[in-house]
Coordinates of C-alpha atoms in Angstrom, one line a residue:
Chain A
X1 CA 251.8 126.3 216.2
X2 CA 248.5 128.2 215.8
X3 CA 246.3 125.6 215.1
X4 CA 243.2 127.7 214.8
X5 CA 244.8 130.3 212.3
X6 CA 246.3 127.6 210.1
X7 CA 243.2 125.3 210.0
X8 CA 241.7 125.9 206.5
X9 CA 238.1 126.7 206.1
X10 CA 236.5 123.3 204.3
X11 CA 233.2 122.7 203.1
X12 CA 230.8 120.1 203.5
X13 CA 226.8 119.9 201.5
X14 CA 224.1 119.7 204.1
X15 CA 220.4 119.4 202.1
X16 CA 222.0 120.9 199.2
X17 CA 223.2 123.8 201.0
X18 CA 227.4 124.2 201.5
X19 CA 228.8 124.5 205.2
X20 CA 231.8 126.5 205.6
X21 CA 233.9 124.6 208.8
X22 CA 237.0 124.6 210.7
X23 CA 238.3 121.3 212.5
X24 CA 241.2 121.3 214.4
X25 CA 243.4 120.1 217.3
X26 CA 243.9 116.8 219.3
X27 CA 241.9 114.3 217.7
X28 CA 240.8 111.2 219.6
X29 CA 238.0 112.8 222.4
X30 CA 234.7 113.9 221.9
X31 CA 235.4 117.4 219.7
X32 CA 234.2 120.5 221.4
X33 CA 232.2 122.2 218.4
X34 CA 231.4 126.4 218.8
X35 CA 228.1 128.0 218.1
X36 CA 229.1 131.7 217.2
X37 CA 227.0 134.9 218.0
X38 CA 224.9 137.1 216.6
X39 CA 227.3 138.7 213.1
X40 CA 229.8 136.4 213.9
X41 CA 232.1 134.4 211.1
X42 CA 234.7 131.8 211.7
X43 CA 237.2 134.5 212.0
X44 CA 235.1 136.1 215.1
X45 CA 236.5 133.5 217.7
X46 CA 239.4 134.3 219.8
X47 CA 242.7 132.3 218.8
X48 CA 243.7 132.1 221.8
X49 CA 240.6 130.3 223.3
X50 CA 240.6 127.8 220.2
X51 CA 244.4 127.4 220.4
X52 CA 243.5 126.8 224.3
X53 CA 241.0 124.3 223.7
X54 CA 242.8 122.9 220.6
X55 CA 246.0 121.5 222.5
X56 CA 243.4 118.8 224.6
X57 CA 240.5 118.6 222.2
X58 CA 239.7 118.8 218.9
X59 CA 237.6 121.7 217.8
X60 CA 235.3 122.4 215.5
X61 CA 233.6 125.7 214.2
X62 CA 231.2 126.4 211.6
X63 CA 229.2 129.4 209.6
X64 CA 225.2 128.4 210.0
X65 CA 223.1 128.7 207.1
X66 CA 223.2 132.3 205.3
X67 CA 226.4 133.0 207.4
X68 CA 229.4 134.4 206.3
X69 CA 230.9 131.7 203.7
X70 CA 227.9 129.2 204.3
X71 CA 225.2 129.5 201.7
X72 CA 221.6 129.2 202.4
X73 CA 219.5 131.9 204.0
X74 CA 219.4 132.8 207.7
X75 CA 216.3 131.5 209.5
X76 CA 214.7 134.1 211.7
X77 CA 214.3 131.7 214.4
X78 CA 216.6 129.5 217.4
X79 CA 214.5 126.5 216.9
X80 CA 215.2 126.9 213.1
X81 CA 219.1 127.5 213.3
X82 CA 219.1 124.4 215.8
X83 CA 217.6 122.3 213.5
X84 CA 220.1 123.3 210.8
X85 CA 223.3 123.0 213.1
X86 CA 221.8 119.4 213.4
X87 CA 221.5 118.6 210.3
X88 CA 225.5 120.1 210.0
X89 CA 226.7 118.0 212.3
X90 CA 225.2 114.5 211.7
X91 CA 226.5 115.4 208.2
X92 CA 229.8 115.5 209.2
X93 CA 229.3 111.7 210.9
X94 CA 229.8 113.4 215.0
X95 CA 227.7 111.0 217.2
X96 CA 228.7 113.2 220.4
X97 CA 230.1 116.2 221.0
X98 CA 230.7 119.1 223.9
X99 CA 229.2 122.8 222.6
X100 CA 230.7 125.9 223.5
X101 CA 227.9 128.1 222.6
X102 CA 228.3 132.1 222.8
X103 CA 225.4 134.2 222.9
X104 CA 223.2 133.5 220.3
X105 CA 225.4 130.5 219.7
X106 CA 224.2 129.6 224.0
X107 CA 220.4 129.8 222.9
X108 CA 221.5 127.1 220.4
X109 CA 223.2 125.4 222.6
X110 CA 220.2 125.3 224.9
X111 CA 217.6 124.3 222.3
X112 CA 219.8 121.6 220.8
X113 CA 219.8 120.3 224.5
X114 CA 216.4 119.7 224.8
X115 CA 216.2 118.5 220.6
X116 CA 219.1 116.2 220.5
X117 CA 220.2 115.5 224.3
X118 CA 222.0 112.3 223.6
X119 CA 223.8 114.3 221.0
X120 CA 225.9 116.1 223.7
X121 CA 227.7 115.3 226.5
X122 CA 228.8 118.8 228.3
X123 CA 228.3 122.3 227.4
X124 CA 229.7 126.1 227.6
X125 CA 227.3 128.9 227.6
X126 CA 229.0 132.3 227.3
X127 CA 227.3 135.5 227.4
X128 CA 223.5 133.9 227.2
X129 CA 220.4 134.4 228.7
X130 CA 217.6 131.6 229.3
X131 CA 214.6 132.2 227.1
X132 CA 212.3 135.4 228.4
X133 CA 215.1 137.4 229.3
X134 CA 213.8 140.7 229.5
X135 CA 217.0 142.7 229.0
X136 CA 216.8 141.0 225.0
X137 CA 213.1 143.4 224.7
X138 CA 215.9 146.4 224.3
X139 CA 218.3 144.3 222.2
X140 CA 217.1 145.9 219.3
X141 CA 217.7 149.8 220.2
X142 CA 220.8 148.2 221.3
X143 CA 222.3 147.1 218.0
X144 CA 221.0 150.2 216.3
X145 CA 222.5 152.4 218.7
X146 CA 225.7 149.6 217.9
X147 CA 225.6 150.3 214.1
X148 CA 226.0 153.6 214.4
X149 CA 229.3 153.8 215.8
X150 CA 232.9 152.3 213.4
X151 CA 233.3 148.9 213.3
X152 CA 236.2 148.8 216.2
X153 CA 233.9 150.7 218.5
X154 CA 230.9 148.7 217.9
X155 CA 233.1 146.0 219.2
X156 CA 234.8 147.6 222.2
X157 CA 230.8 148.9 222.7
X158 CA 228.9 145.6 222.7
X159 CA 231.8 143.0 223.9
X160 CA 233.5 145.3 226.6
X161 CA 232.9 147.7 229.8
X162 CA 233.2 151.4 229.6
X163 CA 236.5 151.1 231.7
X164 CA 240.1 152.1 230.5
X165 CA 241.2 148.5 231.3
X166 CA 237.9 146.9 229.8
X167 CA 238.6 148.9 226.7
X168 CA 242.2 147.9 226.5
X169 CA 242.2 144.0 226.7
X170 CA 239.2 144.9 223.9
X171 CA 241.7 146.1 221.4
X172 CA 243.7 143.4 222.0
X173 CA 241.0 141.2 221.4
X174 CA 240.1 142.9 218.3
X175 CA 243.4 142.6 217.1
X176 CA 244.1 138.6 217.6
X177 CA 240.5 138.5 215.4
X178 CA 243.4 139.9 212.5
X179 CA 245.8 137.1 213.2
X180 CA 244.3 134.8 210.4
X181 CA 245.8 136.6 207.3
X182 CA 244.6 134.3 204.6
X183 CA 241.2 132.4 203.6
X184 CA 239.0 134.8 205.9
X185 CA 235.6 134.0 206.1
X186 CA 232.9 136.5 204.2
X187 CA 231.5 139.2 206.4
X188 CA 227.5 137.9 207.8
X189 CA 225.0 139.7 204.9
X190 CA 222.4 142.5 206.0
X191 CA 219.6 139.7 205.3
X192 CA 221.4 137.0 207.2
X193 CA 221.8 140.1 210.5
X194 CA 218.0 140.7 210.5
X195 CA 216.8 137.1 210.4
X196 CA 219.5 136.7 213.9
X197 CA 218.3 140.1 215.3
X198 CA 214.3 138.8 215.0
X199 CA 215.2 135.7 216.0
X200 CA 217.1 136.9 219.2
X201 CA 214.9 139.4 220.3
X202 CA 212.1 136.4 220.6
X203 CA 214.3 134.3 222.3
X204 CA 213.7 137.3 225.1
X205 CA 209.6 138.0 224.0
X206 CA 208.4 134.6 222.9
X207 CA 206.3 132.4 225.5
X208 CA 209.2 130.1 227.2
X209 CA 209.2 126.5 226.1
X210 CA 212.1 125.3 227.1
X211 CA 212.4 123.9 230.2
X212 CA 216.6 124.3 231.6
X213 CA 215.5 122.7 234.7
X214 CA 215.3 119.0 232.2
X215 CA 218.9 120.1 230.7
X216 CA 220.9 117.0 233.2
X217 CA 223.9 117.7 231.1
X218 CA 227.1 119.5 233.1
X219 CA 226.9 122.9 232.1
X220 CA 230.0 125.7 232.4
X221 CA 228.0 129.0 232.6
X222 CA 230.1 132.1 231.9
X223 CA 229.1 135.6 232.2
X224 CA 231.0 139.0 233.1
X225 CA 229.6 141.5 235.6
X226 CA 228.2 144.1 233.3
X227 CA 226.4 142.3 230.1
X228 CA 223.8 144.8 229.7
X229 CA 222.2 143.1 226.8
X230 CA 221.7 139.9 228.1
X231 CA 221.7 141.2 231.8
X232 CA 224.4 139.9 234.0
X233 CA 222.2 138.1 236.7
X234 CA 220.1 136.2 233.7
X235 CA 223.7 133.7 233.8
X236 CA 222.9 133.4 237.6
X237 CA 219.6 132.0 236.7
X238 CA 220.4 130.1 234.2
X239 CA 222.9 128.4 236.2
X240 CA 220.0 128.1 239.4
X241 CA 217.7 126.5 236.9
X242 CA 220.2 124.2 235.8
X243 CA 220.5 121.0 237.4
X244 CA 224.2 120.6 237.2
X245 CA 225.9 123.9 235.8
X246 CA 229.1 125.7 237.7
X247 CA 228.9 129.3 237.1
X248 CA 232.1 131.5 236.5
X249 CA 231.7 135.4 236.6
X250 CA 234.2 137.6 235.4
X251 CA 234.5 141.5 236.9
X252 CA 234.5 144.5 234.7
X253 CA 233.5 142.6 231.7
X254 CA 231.1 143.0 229.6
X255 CA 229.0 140.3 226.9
X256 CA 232.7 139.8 225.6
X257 CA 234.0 138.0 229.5
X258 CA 235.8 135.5 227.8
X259 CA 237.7 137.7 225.0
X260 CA 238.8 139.6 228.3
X261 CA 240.3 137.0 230.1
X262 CA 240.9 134.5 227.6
X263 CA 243.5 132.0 229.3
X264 CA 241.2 131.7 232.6
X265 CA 238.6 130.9 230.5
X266 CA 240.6 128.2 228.8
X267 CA 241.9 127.5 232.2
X268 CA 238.4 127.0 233.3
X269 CA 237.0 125.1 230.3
X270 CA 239.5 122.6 230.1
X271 CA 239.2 121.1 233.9
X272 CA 234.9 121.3 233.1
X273 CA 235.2 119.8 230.1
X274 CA 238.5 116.5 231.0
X275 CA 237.8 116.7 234.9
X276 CA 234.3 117.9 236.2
Chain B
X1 CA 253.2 113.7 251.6
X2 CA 250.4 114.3 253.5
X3 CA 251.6 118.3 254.3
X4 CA 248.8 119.0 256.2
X5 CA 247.9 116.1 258.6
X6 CA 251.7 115.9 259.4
X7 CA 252.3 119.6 260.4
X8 CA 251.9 120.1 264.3
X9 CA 250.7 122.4 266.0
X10 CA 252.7 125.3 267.1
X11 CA 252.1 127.8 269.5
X12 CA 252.4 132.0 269.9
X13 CA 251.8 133.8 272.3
X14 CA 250.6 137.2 271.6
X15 CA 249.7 139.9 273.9
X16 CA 249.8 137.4 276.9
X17 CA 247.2 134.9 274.7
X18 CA 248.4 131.8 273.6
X19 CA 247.3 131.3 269.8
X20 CA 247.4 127.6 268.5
X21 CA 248.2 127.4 264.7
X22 CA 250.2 124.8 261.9
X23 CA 252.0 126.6 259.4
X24 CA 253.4 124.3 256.3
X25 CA 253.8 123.9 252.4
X26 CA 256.0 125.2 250.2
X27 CA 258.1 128.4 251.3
X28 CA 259.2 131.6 249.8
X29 CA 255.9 133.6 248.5
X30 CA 253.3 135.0 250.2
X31 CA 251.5 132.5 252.4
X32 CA 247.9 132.1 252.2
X33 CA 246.4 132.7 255.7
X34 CA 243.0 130.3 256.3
X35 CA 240.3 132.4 258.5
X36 CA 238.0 129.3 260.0
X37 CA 233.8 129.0 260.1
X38 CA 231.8 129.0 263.2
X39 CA 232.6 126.6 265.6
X40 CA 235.4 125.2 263.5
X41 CA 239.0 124.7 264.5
X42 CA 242.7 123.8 262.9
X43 CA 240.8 120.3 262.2
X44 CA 238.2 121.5 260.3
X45 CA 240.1 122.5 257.1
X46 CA 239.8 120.0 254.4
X47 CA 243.5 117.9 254.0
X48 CA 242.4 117.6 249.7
X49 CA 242.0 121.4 250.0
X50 CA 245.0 122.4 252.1
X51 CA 247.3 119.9 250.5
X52 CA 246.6 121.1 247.2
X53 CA 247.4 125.1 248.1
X54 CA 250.2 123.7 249.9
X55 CA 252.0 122.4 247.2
X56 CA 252.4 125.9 245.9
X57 CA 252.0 127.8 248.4
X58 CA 253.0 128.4 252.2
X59 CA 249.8 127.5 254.1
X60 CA 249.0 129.1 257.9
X61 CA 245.6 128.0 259.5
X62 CA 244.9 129.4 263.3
X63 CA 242.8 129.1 266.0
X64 CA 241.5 132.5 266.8
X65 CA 241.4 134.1 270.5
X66 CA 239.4 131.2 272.2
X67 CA 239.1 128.7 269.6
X68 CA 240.0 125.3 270.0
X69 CA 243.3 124.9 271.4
X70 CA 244.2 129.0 271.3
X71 CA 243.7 130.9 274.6
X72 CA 242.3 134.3 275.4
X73 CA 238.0 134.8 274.9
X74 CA 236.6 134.6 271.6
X75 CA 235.1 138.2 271.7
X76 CA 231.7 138.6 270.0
X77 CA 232.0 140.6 267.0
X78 CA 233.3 140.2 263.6
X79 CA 235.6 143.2 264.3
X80 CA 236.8 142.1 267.2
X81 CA 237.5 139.0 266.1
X82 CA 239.8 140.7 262.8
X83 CA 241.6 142.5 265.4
X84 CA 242.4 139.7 266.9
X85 CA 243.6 138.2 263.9
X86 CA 245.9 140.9 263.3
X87 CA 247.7 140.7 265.6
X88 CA 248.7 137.3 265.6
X89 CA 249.4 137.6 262.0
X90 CA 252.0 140.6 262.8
X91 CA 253.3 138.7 266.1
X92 CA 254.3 135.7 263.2
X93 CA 256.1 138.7 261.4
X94 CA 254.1 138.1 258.3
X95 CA 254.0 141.6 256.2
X96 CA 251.6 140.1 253.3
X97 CA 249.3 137.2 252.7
X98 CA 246.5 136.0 250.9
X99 CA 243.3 135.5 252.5
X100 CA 241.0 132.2 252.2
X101 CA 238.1 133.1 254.5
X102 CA 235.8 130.3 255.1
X103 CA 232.0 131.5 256.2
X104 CA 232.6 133.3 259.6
X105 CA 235.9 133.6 258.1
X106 CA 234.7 135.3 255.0
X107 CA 233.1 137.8 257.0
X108 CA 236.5 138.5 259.2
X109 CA 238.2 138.5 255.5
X110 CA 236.1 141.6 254.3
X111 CA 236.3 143.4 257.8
X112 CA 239.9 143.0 257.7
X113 CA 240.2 143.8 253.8
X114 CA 239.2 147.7 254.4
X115 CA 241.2 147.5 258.2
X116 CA 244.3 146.6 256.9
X117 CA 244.8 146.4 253.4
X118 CA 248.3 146.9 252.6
X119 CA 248.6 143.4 254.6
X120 CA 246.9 141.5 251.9
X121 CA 247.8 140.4 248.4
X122 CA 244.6 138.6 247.3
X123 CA 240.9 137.4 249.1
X124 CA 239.2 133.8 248.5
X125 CA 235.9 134.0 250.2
X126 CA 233.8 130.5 250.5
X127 CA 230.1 130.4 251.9
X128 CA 229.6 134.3 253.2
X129 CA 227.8 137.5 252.7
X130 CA 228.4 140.9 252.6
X131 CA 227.0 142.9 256.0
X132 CA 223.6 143.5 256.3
X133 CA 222.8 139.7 254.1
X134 CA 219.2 139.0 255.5
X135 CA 219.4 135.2 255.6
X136 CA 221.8 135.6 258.9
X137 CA 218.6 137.0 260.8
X138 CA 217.1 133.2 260.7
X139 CA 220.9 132.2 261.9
X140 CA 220.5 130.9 265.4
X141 CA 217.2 129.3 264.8
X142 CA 218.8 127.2 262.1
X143 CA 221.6 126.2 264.8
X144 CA 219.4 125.5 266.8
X145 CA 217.7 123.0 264.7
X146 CA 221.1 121.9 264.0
X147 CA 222.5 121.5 267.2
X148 CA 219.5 118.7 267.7
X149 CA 220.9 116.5 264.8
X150 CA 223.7 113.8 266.1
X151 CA 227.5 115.2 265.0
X152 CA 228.0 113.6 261.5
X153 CA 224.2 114.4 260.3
X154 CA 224.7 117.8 261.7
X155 CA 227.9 118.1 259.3
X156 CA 225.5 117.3 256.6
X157 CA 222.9 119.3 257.3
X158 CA 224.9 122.3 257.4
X159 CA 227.2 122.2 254.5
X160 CA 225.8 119.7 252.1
X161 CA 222.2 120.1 250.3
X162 CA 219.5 116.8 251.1
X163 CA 219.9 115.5 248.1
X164 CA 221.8 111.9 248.4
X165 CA 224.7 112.5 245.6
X166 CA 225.6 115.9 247.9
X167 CA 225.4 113.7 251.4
X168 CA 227.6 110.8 249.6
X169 CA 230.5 113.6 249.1
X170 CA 229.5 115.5 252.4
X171 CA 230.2 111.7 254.3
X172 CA 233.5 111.6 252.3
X173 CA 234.6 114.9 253.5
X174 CA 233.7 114.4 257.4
X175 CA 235.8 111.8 256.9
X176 CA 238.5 113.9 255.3
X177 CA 238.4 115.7 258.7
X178 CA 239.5 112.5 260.3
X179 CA 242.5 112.1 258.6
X180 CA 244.8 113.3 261.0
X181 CA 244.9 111.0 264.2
X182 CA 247.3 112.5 266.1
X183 CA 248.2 116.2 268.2
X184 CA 244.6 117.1 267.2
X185 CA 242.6 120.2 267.8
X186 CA 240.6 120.9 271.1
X187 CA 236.7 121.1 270.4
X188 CA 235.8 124.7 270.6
X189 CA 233.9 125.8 274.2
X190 CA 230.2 127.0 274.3
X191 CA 231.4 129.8 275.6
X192 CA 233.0 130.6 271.9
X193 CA 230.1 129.0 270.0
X194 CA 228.1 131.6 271.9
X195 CA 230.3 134.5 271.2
X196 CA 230.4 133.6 267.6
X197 CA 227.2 133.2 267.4
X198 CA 226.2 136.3 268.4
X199 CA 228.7 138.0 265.7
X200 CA 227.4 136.3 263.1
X201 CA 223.7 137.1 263.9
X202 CA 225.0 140.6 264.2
X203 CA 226.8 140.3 260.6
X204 CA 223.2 140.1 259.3
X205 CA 221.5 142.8 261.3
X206 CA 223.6 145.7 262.3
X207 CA 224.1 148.3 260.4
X208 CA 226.7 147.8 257.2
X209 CA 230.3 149.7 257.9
X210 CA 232.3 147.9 255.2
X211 CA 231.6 149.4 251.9
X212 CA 232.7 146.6 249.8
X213 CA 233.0 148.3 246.7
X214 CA 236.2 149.7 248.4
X215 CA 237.7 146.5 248.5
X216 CA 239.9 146.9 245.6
X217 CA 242.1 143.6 246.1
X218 CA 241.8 140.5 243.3
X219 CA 238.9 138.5 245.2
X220 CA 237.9 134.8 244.5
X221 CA 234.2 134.7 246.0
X222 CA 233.2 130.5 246.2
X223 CA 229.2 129.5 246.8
X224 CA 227.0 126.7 246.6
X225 CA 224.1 126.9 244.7
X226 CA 222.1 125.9 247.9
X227 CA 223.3 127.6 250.8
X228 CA 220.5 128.7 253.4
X229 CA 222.6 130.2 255.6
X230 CA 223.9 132.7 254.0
X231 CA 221.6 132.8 251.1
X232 CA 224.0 132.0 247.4
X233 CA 222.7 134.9 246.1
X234 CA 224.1 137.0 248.5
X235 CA 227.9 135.9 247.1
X236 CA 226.3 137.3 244.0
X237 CA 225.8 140.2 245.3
X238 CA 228.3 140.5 246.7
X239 CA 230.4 139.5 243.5
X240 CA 228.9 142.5 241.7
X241 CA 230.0 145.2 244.3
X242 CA 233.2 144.2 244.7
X243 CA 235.6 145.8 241.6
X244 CA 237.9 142.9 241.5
X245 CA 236.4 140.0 241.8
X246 CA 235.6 136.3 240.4
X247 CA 232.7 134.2 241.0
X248 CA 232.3 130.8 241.1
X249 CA 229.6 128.7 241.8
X250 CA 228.8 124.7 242.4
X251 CA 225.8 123.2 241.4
X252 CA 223.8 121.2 244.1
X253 CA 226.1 122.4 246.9
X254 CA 225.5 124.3 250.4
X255 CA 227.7 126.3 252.6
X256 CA 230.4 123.5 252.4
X257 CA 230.5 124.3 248.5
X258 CA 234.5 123.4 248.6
X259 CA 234.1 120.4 250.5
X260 CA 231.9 118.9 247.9
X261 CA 234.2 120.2 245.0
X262 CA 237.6 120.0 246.6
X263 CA 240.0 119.7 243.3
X264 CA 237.8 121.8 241.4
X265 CA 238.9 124.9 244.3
X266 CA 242.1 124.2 244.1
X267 CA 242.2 124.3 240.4
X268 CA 240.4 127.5 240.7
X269 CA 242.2 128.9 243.8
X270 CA 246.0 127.7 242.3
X271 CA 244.9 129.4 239.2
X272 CA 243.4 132.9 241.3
X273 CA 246.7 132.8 243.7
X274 CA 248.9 132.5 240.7
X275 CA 247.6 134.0 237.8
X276 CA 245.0 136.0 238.0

């Protein structure tokens, strides 16, 4: 059964403002709850990685404010988007929880390490960069450059390598992101975009004040070999400067690794998060 | 069943040398073929590590030309050395295999990689560098310091960082190493130490002959986040020139890095072997 397609999308007030969420999949642990990237809607995760994660855990995914069927507006700011996943998540009664956080959703995952440490017990970064990354100073040429092309190339563009084979397990990806027929989430707004795009290029230009090296959590870094818009060796970084991550590279893969090789990935994440 | 500890040591002779290996687990796909570290011999492979591969897989380990309980002179260069290998891998009649190539190993795992492909399936390489890694020119001044250290603390000092959670696991692996009591493995001479000393300096400094990026078999590539020897960055590097391979990377852990994680590697290994 696909647990992640069939979930329905439910809603939950936060401060007055309606959360759009997902929960799903073995109840009983700790739930794993996802941090989505920059544009990206409930429907932008991979089935088979939440189906993956779904059959041990229970899983939870959620629009932040302004995005897609959440209402609100966008903050233009990781410190502010942390603060409102917070509030989303005490709302919903979770005393702990494991993050899988995917680029934009990883700088969250940082910042909520250092805000609310005793609110997590292990985390997935995927795709991210500590704060001052320098590739993130071109991440706005980047997406311009991105917006130009059709929606199906943008994706192949910014998630996958130039390569044949890259390009090919990026269609598939594209198309399992179609399996969920009904109750689709609303595409992110133009407003709700900028306020992630200003927000994510000073995650790379801001003065640092985080510190990863405090983060004692057990962290899963994962990366593939050509990100080019976080910058590939930024995950090896992250992962020296963290007391207690395990790094996982992928080859020919691009800020999309683990929509290129999704069952590792689950293969990966489920030993870090029942047996590390 | 303790497969490894109870598998005795056979004997070959090849080209008038008598080679001294133990061949077990389970038959009928391609064996994985261990290549051994300096100074180490058949008893220096972890049983946790070997007996997990072996319940899948057909395991060989080997003692190459002058090695513990193997005959001949260990010759003293990294090519050399492969040749050697070779040729007790064809006198056993094996026509494929996969590689695990510990350290020294790793080295002789590249060399023979662009020597003999067709004879390999797929590469793990734990705790090494590419040619030309710049850490190996401080080499034999760190054995040397090492070779002052009593046995056990010398163990720890190479392959486990100072920190006491690291030592804890390193003292639970040296006494892995202990398991098997009986038909054990002859200490290797000085005259190999020497010899493989003086390849492994030579790794480091003379000029680089393998172009990696050729390489283009699957390749697992295993580091600590603390190994001095080789320098862990180097298995990054060496991660990105290779077209085909995984990286993965244990937090407070030195050139032992699969001694301190020994499930974890065969989770990940099992999963490379099988999978990937």
């Amino acid at each position: 059964m696909d647990l992640f397609v069939s979930a329905p999308t439910q809603y939950i007030e936060v401060d007055g403002v309606s959360f759009a969420y997902r929960r799903f999949g073995k109840l009983g642990g700790v739930p794993v709850v996802g941090f989505q990237h920059f544009t990206g809607t409930l429907d932008n995760w991979d089935p088979i990685i939440m189906n993956g994660l779904a059959k041990q855990r229970e899983v939870i995914v959620f629009d932040n404010k302004g995005v897609g069927n959440s209402g609100g507006v966008t903050p233009d700011s990781v410190y502010a988007m942390t603060q409102d996943a917070i509030r989303f998540i005490e709302q919903l009664g979770i005393t702990q929880m494991d993050v899988l956080g995917f680029s934009l959703g990883g700088f969250i995952a940082q910042q909520l390490a250092v805000l609310r440490p005793a609110l997590i017990r292990k985390i997935m970064i995927v795709g991210a960069a500590p704060q001052g990354a320098k590739a993130l100073h071109s991440f706005p040429d980047l997406i311009q450059r991105a917006m130009q092309l059709a929606p199906a190339e943008r994706f192949l563009f910014i998630f996958f390598t130039p390569t044949e084979a890259s390009r090919e397990k990026g269609r598939a990806a594209l198309a399992r992101l179609q399996w969920r027929v009904e109750d689709r989430d609303k595409a992110t707004s133009d407003a709700a975009v900028m306020a992630q795009l200003k927000a994510i290029t000073a995650w790379g230009t801001d003065a640092v004040s985080i510190d990863v090296t405090r983060i004692k959590h057990p962290v899963l870094v994962v990366q593939g070999s050509n990100d080019d818009m976080m910058d590939s060796s930024s995950s090896y970084t992250l992962f020296q400067q963290l007391p207690n991550a395990l790094l996982s590279c992928y080859p020919d893969a691009a800020h999309g690794s683990f929509f290129q090789y999704p069952h590792l990935f689950v293969h990966e994440a489920l030993y870090f998060l029942d047996h590390y």
